[in-house]
Coordinates of C-alpha atoms in Angstrom, one line a residue:
Chain A
X120 CA 174.3 127.4 38.9
X121 CA 171.4 129.6 37.8
X122 CA 172.9 133.1 37.3
X123 CA 169.6 135.0 36.9
X124 CA 168.9 136.8 40.2
X125 CA 165.1 136.6 39.6
X126 CA 165.2 132.9 40.8
X127 CA 166.9 134.0 44.0
X128 CA 164.3 136.7 44.7
X129 CA 161.3 134.4 43.9
X130 CA 162.7 131.6 46.1
X131 CA 163.4 134.1 48.9
X132 CA 159.8 135.5 48.7
X133 CA 158.4 132.0 48.8
X134 CA 160.5 130.8 51.7
X135 CA 159.8 133.9 53.8
X136 CA 156.1 133.7 53.1
X137 CA 155.7 130.0 53.8
X138 CA 157.9 130.1 56.9
X139 CA 155.7 132.7 58.5
X140 CA 152.6 130.9 57.4
X141 CA 153.9 127.6 58.9
X142 CA 154.5 129.2 62.3
X143 CA 151.4 131.4 62.5
X144 CA 148.8 129.0 61.1
X145 CA 146.8 127.3 63.8
X146 CA 145.9 124.3 61.7
X147 CA 148.8 121.9 62.0
X148 CA 148.1 120.3 58.6
X149 CA 148.4 123.7 56.8
X150 CA 151.5 124.3 58.9
X151 CA 153.0 121.0 57.7
X152 CA 152.2 121.8 54.0
X153 CA 153.8 125.2 54.4
X154 CA 156.9 123.6 55.9
X155 CA 157.1 121.2 53.0
X156 CA 157.3 124.2 50.7
X157 CA 160.0 125.7 52.9
X158 CA 162.1 122.5 52.7
X159 CA 161.8 122.4 48.9
X160 CA 162.8 126.1 48.7
X161 CA 165.8 125.2 50.8
X162 CA 166.7 122.6 48.2
X163 CA 166.3 125.2 45.5
X164 CA 168.7 127.5 47.4
X165 CA 171.3 124.6 47.5
X166 CA 170.8 124.2 43.8
X167 CA 171.3 127.9 43.2
X168 CA 174.5 127.8 45.2
X169 CA 175.8 125.1 42.9
X170 CA 175.4 122.1 45.3
X171 CA 173.1 119.8 43.3
X172 CA 173.9 116.8 45.5
X173 CA 172.8 118.6 48.7
X174 CA 169.7 119.8 46.9
X175 CA 168.7 116.2 46.0
X176 CA 169.4 115.0 49.5
X177 CA 167.5 117.9 51.0
X178 CA 164.5 117.4 48.8
X179 CA 164.4 113.6 49.4
X180 CA 164.9 113.7 53.2
X181 CA 163.2 116.9 54.3
X182 CA 160.8 117.4 51.3
X183 CA 159.4 113.9 51.3
X184 CA 160.5 111.6 54.2
X185 CA 160.2 113.9 57.2
X186 CA 156.8 115.3 56.2
X187 CA 155.5 111.8 55.9
X188 CA 156.7 111.0 59.5
X189 CA 155.1 114.3 60.7
X190 CA 151.9 113.4 58.9
X191 CA 151.8 110.1 60.7
X192 CA 152.3 111.8 64.0
X193 CA 149.5 114.2 63.3
X194 CA 147.3 111.3 62.4
X195 CA 147.8 109.4 65.7
X196 CA 147.7 112.6 67.8
X197 CA 144.3 113.6 66.3
X198 CA 144.9 117.3 67.0
X199 CA 143.6 117.0 70.6
X200 CA 145.0 120.3 71.7
X201 CA 142.7 122.3 69.4
X202 CA 139.9 121.5 71.7
X203 CA 141.5 123.1 74.8
X204 CA 142.4 126.6 73.9
X205 CA 142.9 128.7 77.0
X206 CA 143.8 132.4 77.5
X207 CA 147.5 131.5 78.2
X208 CA 147.7 129.6 74.9
X209 CA 146.3 132.6 73.1
X210 CA 149.0 134.7 74.6
X211 CA 151.6 132.3 73.5
X212 CA 150.1 132.5 69.9
X213 CA 150.3 136.2 70.1
X214 CA 153.9 136.1 71.2
X215 CA 154.8 133.7 68.4
X216 CA 153.2 136.0 65.8
X217 CA 154.9 139.0 67.4
X218 CA 158.4 137.4 67.3
X219 CA 157.9 136.0 63.9
X220 CA 157.1 139.5 62.6
X221 CA 160.0 140.8 64.6
X222 CA 162.4 138.4 62.9
X223 CA 160.8 139.3 59.6
X224 CA 161.5 142.9 60.3
X225 CA 165.2 142.2 61.1
X226 CA 165.3 140.3 57.8
X227 CA 163.9 143.2 55.9
X228 CA 166.5 145.6 57.4
X229 CA 169.2 143.1 56.6
X230 CA 167.9 142.8 53.0
X231 CA 167.9 146.6 52.7
X232 CA 171.6 146.5 53.7
X233 CA 172.5 143.9 51.1
X234 CA 170.6 145.7 48.4
X235 CA 172.6 148.9 49.3
X236 CA 175.7 146.8 49.0
X237 CA 174.6 145.5 45.7
X238 CA 174.2 149.0 44.3
X239 CA 177.6 150.0 45.9
X240 CA 176.2 152.6 48.2
X241 CA 178.1 150.9 51.1
X242 CA 181.6 149.5 50.8
X243 CA 181.9 145.7 50.7
X244 CA 183.9 145.4 53.8
X245 CA 183.8 141.6 54.3
X246 CA 186.4 140.4 51.8
X247 CA 185.4 137.2 50.1
X248 CA 187.5 135.1 47.7
X249 CA 186.4 134.8 44.1
X250 CA 183.9 132.0 43.5
X251 CA 185.8 129.1 42.0
X252 CA 184.6 128.1 38.5
X253 CA 183.6 124.5 39.1
X254 CA 182.0 121.7 37.2
X255 CA 179.8 118.9 38.6
X256 CA 182.9 116.6 38.4
X257 CA 184.8 118.9 40.8
X258 CA 181.9 118.8 43.3
X259 CA 181.5 115.0 43.1
X260 CA 185.2 114.4 43.5
X261 CA 185.3 116.8 46.5
X262 CA 182.4 114.9 48.1
X263 CA 184.2 111.6 47.5
X264 CA 187.4 113.0 49.0
X265 CA 185.6 114.5 52.0
X266 CA 183.4 111.5 52.8
X267 CA 185.8 108.7 52.1
X268 CA 189.2 110.2 53.0
X269 CA 189.0 113.4 55.2
X270 CA 185.8 112.7 57.2
X271 CA 185.6 108.9 56.9
X272 CA 185.3 108.3 60.7
X273 CA 182.5 110.9 61.0
X274 CA 180.7 109.3 58.0
X275 CA 181.0 105.8 59.5
X276 CA 179.8 107.2 62.9
X277 CA 176.7 108.7 61.2
X278 CA 176.0 105.4 59.5
X279 CA 176.3 103.6 62.9
X280 CA 174.0 106.2 64.4
X281 CA 171.3 105.6 61.7
X282 CA 171.7 101.8 62.2
X283 CA 171.3 102.2 66.0
X284 CA 168.2 104.3 65.6
X285 CA 166.5 101.8 63.2
X286 CA 167.5 98.8 65.5
X287 CA 166.3 100.8 68.6
X288 CA 162.9 101.5 67.1
X289 CA 162.5 97.8 66.2
X290 CA 163.5 96.6 69.6
X291 CA 161.2 99.1 71.4
X292 CA 158.2 98.3 69.3
X293 CA 158.8 94.5 69.8
X294 CA 159.0 95.0 73.6
X295 CA 155.9 97.1 73.6
X296 CA 154.0 94.6 71.5
X297 CA 155.0 91.7 73.8
Chain B
X34 CA 171.6 147.4 39.5
X35 CA 170.6 144.4 41.5
X36 CA 172.0 141.8 39.1
X37 CA 174.7 140.5 41.5
X38 CA 173.6 138.1 44.1
X39 CA 176.3 138.2 46.8
X40 CA 177.1 136.0 49.7
X41 CA 175.2 138.3 52.0
X42 CA 171.9 137.5 50.3
X43 CA 172.1 133.8 51.1
X44 CA 173.5 134.5 54.6
X45 CA 170.5 136.7 55.5
X46 CA 168.1 134.0 54.2
X47 CA 169.9 131.6 56.6
X48 CA 169.7 134.2 59.4
X49 CA 165.9 134.6 58.8
X50 CA 165.4 130.9 58.8
X51 CA 167.4 130.5 62.0
X52 CA 165.6 133.4 63.8
X53 CA 162.1 132.2 62.8
X54 CA 163.0 128.7 63.8
X55 CA 164.4 129.9 67.1
X56 CA 161.3 132.0 68.0
X57 CA 159.0 129.2 66.8
X58 CA 160.7 126.6 69.0
X59 CA 160.5 128.9 72.0
X60 CA 157.0 130.1 71.7
X61 CA 155.0 127.5 69.8
X62 CA 152.6 125.5 71.9
X63 CA 152.2 122.5 69.6
X64 CA 155.0 120.0 70.0
X65 CA 154.9 119.1 66.3
X66 CA 155.3 122.8 65.4
X67 CA 158.3 123.0 67.8
X68 CA 159.9 120.2 65.9
X69 CA 159.2 121.9 62.5
X70 CA 160.7 125.1 63.9
X71 CA 163.9 123.1 64.9
X72 CA 164.1 121.8 61.4
X73 CA 163.8 125.4 60.1
X74 CA 166.8 126.3 62.3
X75 CA 168.7 123.4 60.8
X76 CA 167.8 124.5 57.3
X77 CA 169.2 128.0 58.1
X78 CA 172.4 126.5 59.3
X79 CA 172.7 124.3 56.2
X80 CA 172.1 127.3 53.9
X81 CA 175.0 129.1 55.7
X82 CA 177.2 126.0 55.4
X83 CA 176.6 125.7 51.7
X84 CA 177.0 129.4 51.2
X85 CA 180.4 129.4 52.8
X86 CA 181.3 126.3 50.9
X87 CA 180.5 128.0 47.7
X88 CA 182.0 131.4 48.3
X89 CA 185.0 130.7 50.7
X90 CA 186.1 127.1 50.3
X91 CA 187.7 127.1 46.9
X92 CA 187.6 123.5 45.6
X93 CA 187.4 121.8 48.9
X94 CA 183.7 122.2 49.4
X95 CA 183.9 121.3 53.1
X96 CA 180.7 123.3 53.7
X97 CA 178.8 121.0 51.4
X98 CA 180.0 117.9 53.3
X99 CA 179.2 119.4 56.7
X100 CA 175.7 120.2 55.4
X101 CA 175.3 116.6 54.3
X102 CA 176.3 115.3 57.8
X103 CA 173.9 117.8 59.3
X104 CA 171.0 116.6 57.1
X105 CA 171.7 113.0 58.2
X106 CA 172.0 113.9 61.9
X107 CA 168.9 116.1 61.7
X108 CA 166.8 113.3 60.3
X109 CA 168.0 111.0 63.1
X110 CA 167.2 113.6 65.7
X111 CA 163.8 114.2 64.2
X112 CA 162.9 110.5 64.2
X113 CA 164.0 110.1 67.9
X114 CA 162.1 113.3 68.9
X115 CA 158.9 112.0 67.2
X116 CA 159.2 108.7 68.9
X117 CA 159.6 110.4 72.3
X118 CA 156.5 112.5 71.4
X119 CA 154.6 109.3 70.5
X120 CA 155.5 107.8 73.9
X121 CA 154.6 110.9 75.8
X122 CA 151.4 111.4 73.9
X123 CA 150.1 108.0 75.0
X124 CA 150.5 109.2 78.6
X125 CA 149.4 112.8 78.4
X126 CA 146.8 112.5 75.6
X127 CA 147.7 116.0 74.4
X128 CA 150.2 117.6 72.0
X129 CA 150.4 120.8 74.1
X130 CA 154.0 121.3 75.1
X131 CA 153.0 122.9 78.4
X132 CA 151.9 119.5 79.6
X133 CA 155.2 117.8 78.8
X134 CA 157.1 118.8 81.9
X135 CA 158.5 115.4 82.7
X136 CA 160.1 112.7 80.6

């Protein structure tokens, strides 16, 4: 776990900036690139929290695989909607910007609160246990216990779900081709 | 002064991601942007899971495992949603969500 708080603040600034850019930007390609940055920052947060395995999965699935699928979707859709901008759509864009800024404002207020807690102006009312001093071995063994013993049926169900999705796509595409 | 990063810091990042994702999914007009916003919501939830897993779970790390399941289910949901979008786009010839009133 990276102990230096500067990493947290830099990652927070990047994730807030690119989230807002991703939602406000009208160009869908720029929006997608900003979303990729957000997903990688999410992986960085997982790493900062000590979950390296989740960070790798997040970076591989959401940082690489999902943006490729979205890119393909943008390619075949050809950005048709950009040609037909009406007044109603502009109003929706305005509402989106407004509510994104509103949620940003809520976040800033919340951040002020946690900074005040950090400097002990406010009492730390929500009692949390001490962070367990763990090693990578502990995390991996906890994953193994969770996936293969405690949640083995959920894990098998998820595997089945992924298999059904892949088989379903293949069948649908074959039927459409024929 | 601000050397201690507490649980609240991570929770509020998760809250921010969830709120922006929620407003984006409600108000965005482009269906791809709506899907990206839903992924932001999932990321916020995952950050909360991992935060609670780190700070409150001791050595069980159940939050990490739940986050892992959520990433898998999120990827499946995203693939299915994009396939539906692909099918609908062929009929509607638009990625404007206001035209997607029927499935």
